[in-house]
Short mmCIF file of C-alpha atoms and ligand atoms in Angstrom, two decimals:
data_model
loop_
_atom_site.label_atom_id
_atom_site.label_comp_id
_atom_site.label_asym_id
_atom_site.label_seq_id
_atom_site.Cartn_x
_atom_site.Cartn_y
_atom_site.Cartn_z
CA MET A 18 84.38 83.15 89.11
CA GLY A 19 84.56 79.41 89.62
CA SER A 20 85.30 77.21 92.58
CA PRO A 21 87.34 77.51 94.63
CA LEU A 22 87.51 81.27 94.91
CA HIS A 23 90.15 82.88 97.10
CA VAL A 24 89.31 86.15 98.80
CA VAL A 25 92.20 88.33 99.96
CA LEU A 26 92.03 91.25 102.37
CA PRO A 27 94.98 93.65 102.03
CA GLU A 28 93.70 95.92 104.83
CA VAL A 29 94.15 93.07 107.32
CA PHE A 30 97.67 92.54 105.97
CA GLU A 31 98.35 96.26 106.50
CA GLU A 32 97.08 96.05 110.09
CA ASN A 33 99.34 93.04 110.67
CA ILE A 34 102.39 94.99 109.47
CA ALA A 35 101.48 97.87 111.77
CA SER A 36 100.91 95.68 114.83
CA LEU A 37 104.11 93.71 114.29
CA ARG A 38 106.08 96.94 113.94
CA THR A 39 104.53 98.17 117.20
CA ALA A 40 105.27 94.90 119.03
CA PHE A 41 108.92 95.01 117.99
CA ALA A 42 109.25 98.74 118.75
CA GLU A 43 107.91 98.16 122.28
CA THR A 44 110.86 95.87 122.98
CA GLY A 45 113.31 98.64 122.06
CA ALA A 46 114.69 96.69 119.10
CA ASP A 47 115.30 98.34 115.74
CA VAL A 48 113.44 95.96 113.39
CA ASP A 49 112.72 96.42 109.69
CA VAL A 50 109.79 94.26 108.49
CA TYR A 51 110.04 92.55 105.08
CA PHE A 52 107.14 90.48 103.69
CA ALA A 53 108.21 86.99 102.50
CA LYS A 54 106.45 87.02 99.15
CA LYS A 55 106.48 83.23 98.71
CA ALA A 56 103.65 82.94 101.27
CA ASN A 57 101.07 84.35 98.81
CA LYS A 58 101.28 85.25 95.14
CA ALA A 59 98.60 88.00 95.16
CA GLY A 60 99.91 91.28 93.80
CA CYS A 61 97.74 93.27 96.23
CA PHE A 62 99.98 92.28 99.14
CA VAL A 63 103.07 93.56 97.33
CA SER A 64 101.47 96.95 96.62
CA ALA A 65 100.16 97.13 100.19
CA ALA A 66 103.67 96.43 101.53
CA SER A 67 105.07 99.06 99.19
CA ALA A 68 102.54 101.68 100.35
CA LEU A 69 103.64 101.09 103.97
CA ASP A 70 107.34 101.09 103.03
CA ALA A 71 107.71 97.47 104.20
CA GLY A 72 110.43 95.52 102.42
CA ILE A 73 109.90 92.35 100.38
CA ASP A 74 111.84 89.10 100.69
CA VAL A 75 112.06 87.28 97.34
CA ALA A 76 113.66 83.96 96.41
CA SER A 77 113.47 83.91 92.60
CA ALA A 78 113.78 86.23 89.60
CA PRO A 79 110.01 86.19 88.91
CA GLU A 80 109.31 87.14 92.54
CA LEU A 81 111.83 89.97 92.28
CA VAL A 82 110.21 91.22 89.07
CA GLN A 83 106.74 91.05 90.71
CA ALA A 84 108.00 93.05 93.67
CA LEU A 85 109.45 95.75 91.40
CA ALA A 86 106.27 95.76 89.29
CA GLY A 87 104.23 96.23 92.49
CA GLY A 88 106.10 99.45 93.23
CA VAL A 89 108.68 98.21 95.73
CA PRO A 90 112.01 99.99 95.16
CA GLY A 91 115.00 97.69 94.73
CA HIS A 92 116.70 98.92 97.90
CA ARG A 93 113.67 97.59 99.88
CA ILE A 94 114.02 94.08 98.38
CA GLY A 95 116.02 91.28 99.99
CA VAL A 96 116.97 88.27 97.89
CA SER A 97 117.21 84.96 99.75
CA GLY A 98 117.01 81.40 98.44
CA PRO A 99 119.89 78.96 98.14
CA GLU A 100 122.75 79.29 95.61
CA LYS A 101 121.01 81.80 93.36
CA ASP A 102 121.88 81.80 89.68
CA ASP A 103 123.74 84.55 87.83
CA ALA A 104 120.55 85.92 86.24
CA LEU A 105 119.01 86.55 89.66
CA HIS A 106 122.30 88.02 90.93
CA SER A 107 122.41 90.33 87.96
CA LEU A 108 118.85 91.62 88.55
CA ALA A 109 119.63 92.13 92.23
CA VAL A 110 122.81 94.09 91.42
CA GLN A 111 121.03 96.22 88.83
CA HIS A 112 118.23 97.16 91.25
CA SER A 113 120.36 97.66 94.40
CA CYS A 114 118.71 94.78 96.28
CA SER A 115 120.42 93.13 99.22
CA VAL A 116 121.49 89.51 98.68
CA ALA A 117 121.82 86.74 101.30
CA ILE A 118 124.78 84.58 100.29
CA ASP A 119 124.90 80.84 100.96
CA SER A 120 128.51 79.90 100.18
CA ILE A 121 131.93 81.31 99.34
CA SER A 122 131.49 80.26 95.71
CA GLU A 123 128.20 82.18 95.52
CA LEU A 124 129.92 85.21 97.05
CA ARG A 125 132.64 85.08 94.37
CA ARG A 126 130.05 84.79 91.58
CA LEU A 127 128.01 87.72 92.93
CA ALA A 128 131.12 89.89 93.32
CA THR A 129 132.09 89.16 89.70
CA THR A 130 128.58 90.15 88.54
CA ALA A 131 128.78 93.41 90.54
CA GLN A 132 132.27 94.13 89.22
CA ARG A 133 131.13 93.65 85.59
CA ALA A 134 128.20 95.99 86.22
CA ARG A 135 130.55 98.49 87.94
CA ARG A 136 128.31 98.47 90.99
CA ARG A 137 128.50 97.68 94.69
CA VAL A 138 126.08 95.07 96.00
CA ARG A 139 124.73 94.80 99.56
CA VAL A 140 125.47 91.39 101.05
CA LEU A 141 124.42 89.34 104.05
CA LEU A 142 126.24 86.08 104.81
CA ARG A 143 123.91 83.20 105.67
CA CYS A 144 125.17 80.99 108.52
CA ARG A 145 124.29 77.55 109.72
CA THR A 146 123.20 77.87 113.34
CA ALA A 147 124.61 75.82 116.21
CA GLY A 148 121.06 74.59 116.92
CA GLN A 149 120.50 73.19 113.39
CA PRO A 150 123.96 72.20 112.11
CA GLY A 151 122.51 69.72 109.60
CA SER A 152 120.67 72.41 107.59
CA ARG A 153 121.37 72.48 103.87
CA PHE A 154 121.46 76.29 103.98
CA GLY A 155 124.31 78.56 104.94
CA MET A 156 127.97 78.45 105.90
CA VAL A 157 129.63 76.89 108.94
CA SER A 158 131.80 78.97 111.30
CA ALA A 159 135.07 77.97 109.63
CA GLU A 160 133.83 79.26 106.26
CA LEU A 161 132.47 82.49 107.74
CA ASP A 162 135.88 83.97 108.59
CA ALA A 163 137.04 83.34 105.03
CA ALA A 164 133.80 84.83 103.65
CA VAL A 165 134.17 87.95 105.83
CA ASP A 166 137.81 88.37 104.73
CA LEU A 167 136.70 88.02 101.12
CA CYS A 168 134.03 90.71 101.61
CA VAL A 169 136.65 93.04 103.10
CA GLY A 170 138.98 92.33 100.16
CA LEU A 171 136.20 92.88 97.62
CA SER A 172 134.77 95.96 99.32
CA GLU A 173 134.88 97.99 96.10
CA HIS A 174 132.02 95.80 94.81
CA VAL A 175 130.65 94.18 97.98
CA TRP A 176 129.00 96.16 100.76
CA PHE A 177 129.00 93.68 103.62
CA GLN A 178 126.09 94.33 106.00
CA GLY A 179 125.83 91.39 108.36
CA PHE A 180 124.43 87.90 108.79
CA SER A 181 121.27 85.87 108.23
CA PHE A 182 120.26 82.29 108.99
CA HIS A 183 117.62 79.69 108.17
CA LEU A 184 115.90 77.99 111.07
CA ASN A 185 113.17 75.38 110.78
CA GLY A 186 110.34 75.61 113.28
CA TYR A 187 108.42 78.31 115.11
CA SER A 188 110.16 78.63 118.48
CA PRO A 189 110.87 82.33 119.25
CA GLN A 190 113.37 81.25 121.92
CA GLU A 191 115.40 79.17 119.42
CA ARG A 192 115.26 82.06 116.96
CA ALA A 193 116.53 84.45 119.65
CA THR A 194 119.44 82.10 120.41
CA ALA A 195 120.32 81.97 116.70
CA ALA A 196 120.02 85.77 116.41
CA ASN A 197 122.42 86.12 119.32
CA GLU A 198 124.94 83.94 117.46
CA MET A 199 124.62 86.35 114.51
CA ILE A 200 125.33 89.34 116.78
CA GLU A 201 128.50 87.57 117.91
CA HIS A 202 129.40 86.98 114.25
CA CYS A 203 128.94 90.73 113.58
CA LEU A 204 131.27 91.59 116.46
CA GLU A 205 133.88 89.12 115.21
CA ALA A 206 133.51 90.49 111.65
CA ARG A 207 134.13 94.02 112.94
CA ARG A 208 137.32 92.76 114.62
CA ARG A 209 138.37 91.37 111.22
CA GLY A 210 137.98 94.78 109.62
CA ALA A 211 134.37 94.60 108.40
CA ARG A 212 133.26 97.65 110.36
CA SER A 213 129.97 97.95 108.46
CA ALA A 214 128.59 94.71 109.99
CA ASP A 215 125.44 95.93 111.74
CA VAL A 216 122.50 93.85 110.38
CA VAL A 217 121.06 90.56 111.66
CA ASP A 218 118.32 89.07 109.47
CA ILE A 219 116.27 86.70 111.63
CA GLY A 220 114.22 85.28 108.73
CA GLY A 221 110.53 84.36 109.09
CA GLY A 222 109.03 81.63 111.24
CA LEU A 223 106.89 83.81 113.52
CA PRO A 224 104.05 81.51 114.58
CA MET A 225 100.43 82.27 113.85
CA ARG A 226 97.47 81.47 116.09
CA TYR A 227 94.67 79.79 114.13
CA VAL A 228 92.74 78.73 117.23
CA GLU A 229 92.77 79.44 120.96
CA PRO A 230 95.50 77.46 122.78
CA ARG A 231 92.90 75.84 125.05
CA LEU A 232 90.96 74.45 122.07
CA TRP A 233 94.18 73.27 120.46
CA ALA A 234 95.28 71.40 123.60
CA GLU A 235 91.84 69.81 123.83
CA PHE A 236 91.96 68.76 120.17
CA LEU A 237 95.37 67.11 120.61
CA LYS A 238 94.15 65.23 123.67
CA ARG A 239 91.14 63.81 121.83
CA ASN A 240 92.64 63.30 118.38
CA GLU A 241 92.31 59.67 117.17
CA PRO A 242 93.30 57.94 113.90
CA ASP A 243 89.70 56.91 113.21
CA HIS A 244 88.66 60.57 113.10
CA TYR A 245 90.15 60.65 109.58
CA HIS A 246 89.16 59.19 106.24
CA GLY A 247 91.30 56.38 104.79
CA THR A 248 94.86 55.71 105.86
CA LYS A 249 95.99 59.29 106.42
CA ALA A 250 96.32 58.95 110.18
CA ALA A 251 98.31 55.69 109.93
CA LYS A 252 101.36 57.60 108.66
CA GLY A 253 101.34 59.85 111.74
CA PHE A 254 100.88 63.59 111.78
CA SER A 255 103.16 66.56 112.00
CA PHE A 256 100.61 69.33 112.59
CA TYR A 257 101.35 73.02 112.33
CA PRO A 258 101.12 74.42 115.91
CA TYR A 259 97.62 75.81 115.29
CA GLY A 260 97.18 77.07 118.85
CA GLY A 261 100.55 78.72 119.52
CA GLN A 262 101.49 82.33 120.24
CA SER A 263 100.19 85.18 118.10
CA PRO A 264 102.79 86.90 115.87
CA ALA A 265 102.92 89.98 118.17
CA GLN A 266 103.40 87.80 121.29
CA ALA A 267 106.12 85.84 119.52
CA ALA A 268 107.85 89.08 118.48
CA ARG A 269 107.97 90.17 122.13
CA THR A 270 109.12 86.75 123.38
CA LEU A 271 111.86 86.75 120.77
CA MET A 272 113.26 90.21 121.49
CA ASN A 273 112.88 89.95 125.30
CA HIS A 274 114.59 86.56 125.40
CA PRO A 275 117.65 86.67 127.70
CA VAL A 276 120.80 85.95 125.75
CA ASP A 277 123.73 87.03 127.95
CA GLY A 278 122.66 86.14 131.49
CA THR A 279 119.80 88.57 132.06
CA LYS A 280 120.28 90.89 129.09
CA SER A 281 117.56 90.66 126.43
CA LEU A 282 118.30 90.12 122.76
CA ALA A 283 116.88 93.61 122.03
CA ALA A 284 119.14 95.25 124.65
CA LYS A 285 122.26 93.43 123.47
CA ALA A 286 121.54 94.46 119.88
CA ALA A 287 121.00 98.10 120.88
CA ASP A 288 124.22 98.14 122.95
CA ASN A 289 126.16 96.97 119.91
CA GLY A 290 124.51 99.10 117.22
CA ILE A 291 122.81 96.10 115.58
CA ARG A 292 119.54 96.40 113.69
CA PHE A 293 117.33 93.50 112.69
CA ILE A 294 115.48 92.49 109.55
CA VAL A 295 112.54 90.12 109.98
CA GLU A 296 110.89 88.39 106.99
CA PRO A 297 107.52 86.99 108.04
CA GLY A 298 105.33 85.38 105.41
CA ARG A 299 102.54 83.55 107.18
CA ALA A 300 102.36 85.88 110.19
CA LEU A 301 101.65 88.98 108.07
CA LEU A 302 98.83 87.12 106.34
CA ASP A 303 97.01 86.23 109.56
CA GLN A 304 93.25 86.48 108.70
CA ALA A 305 94.11 88.22 105.42
CA GLY A 306 92.21 85.77 103.23
CA PHE A 307 89.83 82.84 102.95
CA THR A 308 88.84 80.21 100.38
CA ILE A 309 85.33 79.29 99.23
CA TYR A 310 84.53 75.90 97.63
CA ARG A 311 81.16 75.07 96.06
CA VAL A 312 79.78 71.67 97.03
CA GLN A 313 79.45 69.53 93.90
CA GLN A 314 78.07 66.27 95.26
CA VAL A 315 77.51 64.47 98.56
CA GLU A 316 77.82 60.75 98.92
CA ASP A 317 76.02 59.63 102.03
CA ARG A 318 77.95 56.65 103.41
CA ARG A 319 76.70 57.16 106.95
CA GLU A 320 74.96 53.79 107.13
CA ALA A 321 77.94 51.80 105.81
CA ASP A 322 80.88 53.83 107.13
CA GLY A 323 79.45 56.30 109.59
CA TYR A 324 80.27 59.43 107.57
CA ALA A 325 79.59 61.10 104.23
CA ILE A 326 82.01 62.24 101.53
CA VAL A 327 81.40 65.78 100.35
CA THR A 328 82.96 66.43 96.93
CA VAL A 329 83.71 70.06 96.16
CA ALA A 330 84.36 71.74 92.80
CA GLY A 331 88.12 72.25 92.70
CA ASN A 332 90.89 70.37 94.44
CA SER A 333 92.94 70.21 97.60
CA LEU A 334 96.02 71.67 95.88
CA SER A 335 94.26 75.00 96.48
CA LEU A 336 94.55 74.38 100.23
CA SER A 337 98.04 72.77 100.16
CA GLU A 338 98.19 71.55 103.76
CA PRO A 339 96.43 68.16 103.22
CA TRP A 340 99.29 67.13 100.89
CA PHE A 341 101.78 67.08 103.73
CA ASN A 342 101.62 64.70 106.66
CA THR A 343 99.04 66.92 108.26
CA ASP A 344 95.56 68.28 107.51
CA TYR A 345 94.08 71.79 107.44
CA LEU A 346 92.46 71.51 110.85
CA PRO A 347 90.20 74.55 111.33
CA ASP A 348 86.62 73.47 110.45
CA PRO A 349 85.23 75.04 107.27
CA VAL A 350 82.10 77.14 107.71
CA LEU A 351 79.07 75.64 105.93
CA LEU A 352 76.95 78.18 104.04
CA SER A 353 73.57 76.59 103.44
CA ALA A 354 69.94 77.63 103.18
CA GLU A 355 68.96 74.63 105.37
CA PRO A 356 68.16 75.17 109.05
CA ALA A 357 70.44 73.63 111.69
CA ALA A 358 69.63 69.96 112.38
CA ASP A 359 69.37 68.14 115.71
CA GLU A 360 72.25 65.82 114.83
CA LEU A 361 75.73 66.54 113.53
CA PHE A 362 76.41 65.46 109.96
CA PRO A 363 79.85 63.77 109.89
CA ALA A 364 81.70 64.18 106.59
CA CYS A 365 85.15 64.54 105.14
CA VAL A 366 85.71 66.77 102.11
CA ALA A 367 87.14 65.55 98.79
CA GLY A 368 88.36 67.37 95.70
CA SER A 369 86.94 66.64 92.25
CA THR A 370 90.10 65.24 90.62
CA CYS A 371 90.73 61.56 89.93
CA LEU A 372 93.39 61.32 92.68
CA GLU A 373 92.58 59.06 95.63
CA ASN A 374 94.60 61.43 97.84
CA ASP A 375 92.79 64.57 96.73
CA MET A 376 91.14 65.24 100.09
CA VAL A 377 90.51 68.85 101.09
CA THR A 378 89.81 67.72 104.66
CA TRP A 379 90.74 64.19 105.70
CA ARG A 380 89.19 64.64 109.10
CA LYS A 381 85.52 63.77 109.52
CA ILE A 382 83.96 67.12 110.35
CA GLY A 383 80.78 67.36 112.42
CA PHE A 384 78.71 69.72 110.26
CA PRO A 385 75.76 71.36 112.05
CA ARG A 386 73.35 70.30 109.25
CA PRO A 387 73.42 67.92 106.26
CA VAL A 388 75.60 69.23 103.44
CA ARG A 389 73.86 69.57 100.04
CA PRO A 390 75.08 70.15 96.47
CA GLY A 391 75.18 73.89 95.83
CA ASP A 392 76.16 74.74 99.44
CA TYR A 393 79.47 76.51 100.06
CA LEU A 394 82.33 75.60 102.38
CA VAL A 395 84.43 78.53 103.56
CA TYR A 396 87.94 77.73 104.77
CA LEU A 397 89.11 80.62 106.92
CA ASN A 398 92.59 82.09 107.30
CA THR A 399 94.09 80.49 104.19
CA ALA A 400 96.18 83.40 102.83
CA GLY A 401 99.44 82.26 104.47
CA TYR A 402 100.78 79.54 102.11
CA HIS A 403 97.56 77.51 101.92
CA MET A 404 95.81 79.04 98.92
CA ASP A 405 98.48 79.00 96.26
CA PHE A 406 101.60 77.24 97.53
CA LEU A 407 100.83 74.01 95.62
CA GLU A 408 98.08 75.20 93.26
CA SER A 409 98.02 73.32 89.98
CA ARG A 410 96.34 73.34 86.58
CA PHE A 411 95.72 69.59 86.89
CA HIS A 412 92.93 68.37 84.55
CA ASP A 413 93.44 71.60 82.54
CA ALA A 414 91.48 73.50 85.19
CA PRO A 415 92.20 77.23 85.39
CA LEU A 416 94.00 78.45 88.51
CA PRO A 417 91.49 79.79 91.07
CA ALA A 418 90.84 83.53 90.95
CA LYS A 419 91.65 85.84 93.84
CA ALA A 420 89.10 88.51 94.69
CA VAL A 421 90.57 91.48 96.55
CA ILE A 422 88.15 93.12 98.99
CA ARG A 423 88.74 96.50 100.60
CA LEU A 424 86.35 97.91 103.18
CA GLY A 425 87.61 101.46 102.76
CA GLU A 426 86.73 104.44 104.95
CA ASP A 427 83.09 104.85 103.97
CA GLY A 428 80.61 103.35 101.53
CA PRO A 429 80.17 99.65 100.79
CA PRO A 430 83.16 97.29 100.51
CA ARG A 431 84.73 97.26 97.05
CA TRP A 432 86.15 94.28 95.25
CA ARG A 433 88.24 93.58 92.17
CA LEU A 434 90.17 90.63 90.79
CA ASP A 435 93.83 90.48 91.77
CA GLY A 436 96.27 91.07 88.95
CA ILE A 437 93.83 93.02 86.78
C1 PLP B 517 114.64 83.08 104.04
C2 PLP B 517 113.20 83.01 104.47
N1 PLP B 517 112.59 84.12 104.90
C3 PLP B 517 111.29 84.10 105.28
C4 PLP B 517 110.54 82.94 105.27
C5 PLP B 517 109.09 83.01 105.67
O1 PLP B 517 108.77 82.17 106.72
P1 PLP B 517 107.32 82.27 107.45
O2 PLP B 517 106.29 82.27 106.40
O3 PLP B 517 107.29 81.08 108.32
O4 PLP B 517 107.33 83.55 108.24
C6 PLP B 517 111.15 81.74 104.84
C7 PLP B 517 110.38 80.49 104.81
O5 PLP B 517 110.72 79.49 104.24
C8 PLP B 517 112.51 81.77 104.44
O6 PLP B 517 113.14 80.66 104.01
#
């Protein structure tokens, strides 16, 4: 099936939905979980979400079509993404999806589309939060009152449900503060006549724990520029918080966060008849996939440079992270017939394109034995954004296949190719 090969595990994804639902329920909050489809293109995750009646968050017409084709009913689909075009609006109206609106002009366009279709469309108004006023997404407070009034005036075609927001970063506390602002917006909207305002969409951004916090802290303490190939480290890093809270811990921190003195976000929402939507992408894909590269060649530069360059079949666009000012930090697992050696074998990992920057791992990894052509490197936990976010048909190469594995109740595990 070629190299790299992505393996996806929908049963793990299903367990993640269940444990996130439990974590939120334990806080007393009413939370509806939507999967942010952008985090992985595999169709198996859409059908798994559909089977568990989870919603899907989409940001484009093709994503919406994929969600419908995977069996998700339109009323379980939320459409986000900035300033959506009329074609996407029209699909959303036709299939009774809910739409997060970014501006008053977008609201007017959507209402016109709904009016022409003689339908009523569910709407959330996206706000800029006080904590991130420079965001390019959403409306400021002054625009919100006008948008709410417009929704009330257009209520024949607009079913106003509440508010959403976009927040960069993974802090549950900051997300709780922003969610509290949205509750206040709902209360103000009710005062303005929009009595149906009872939804706060808190977006995604639940952190995921790739490694134990202790190991992560240790790594950060010891991390040095000369641990990396080339000039990568000179530009400085902005690493994902690989050793942060787990999604379930973050869900509890978020909902238990005190917002009015001692009252928790969950309690304030319950007191005011507010329900939440959460749209995790990465967090629902925790351990739901991995990526296998075949080793093509190994150039041993240990004598000259102190480390080798392992070239794999495929490229780093199938891991995405190394193209940002970061690196995919968890060590790949080396599958080799060779026995473990006494000494570590230091090597970085390169892709097989003609790009100088095509490095799958910039960091010099200490492999437990020398790496040989024909060995395999397994990058774990890659389903959340890594495997297909930036994938490319560069050099006319086919896009990597995704093998779906299900363990099932009894019998051996079964596999099939995704999308077939
Ligand atoms: C509107 C919206 N929802 C959900 C997500 C998913 O975020 P994450 O994968 O961090 O959970 C994003 C990420 O960009 C987003 O913009």
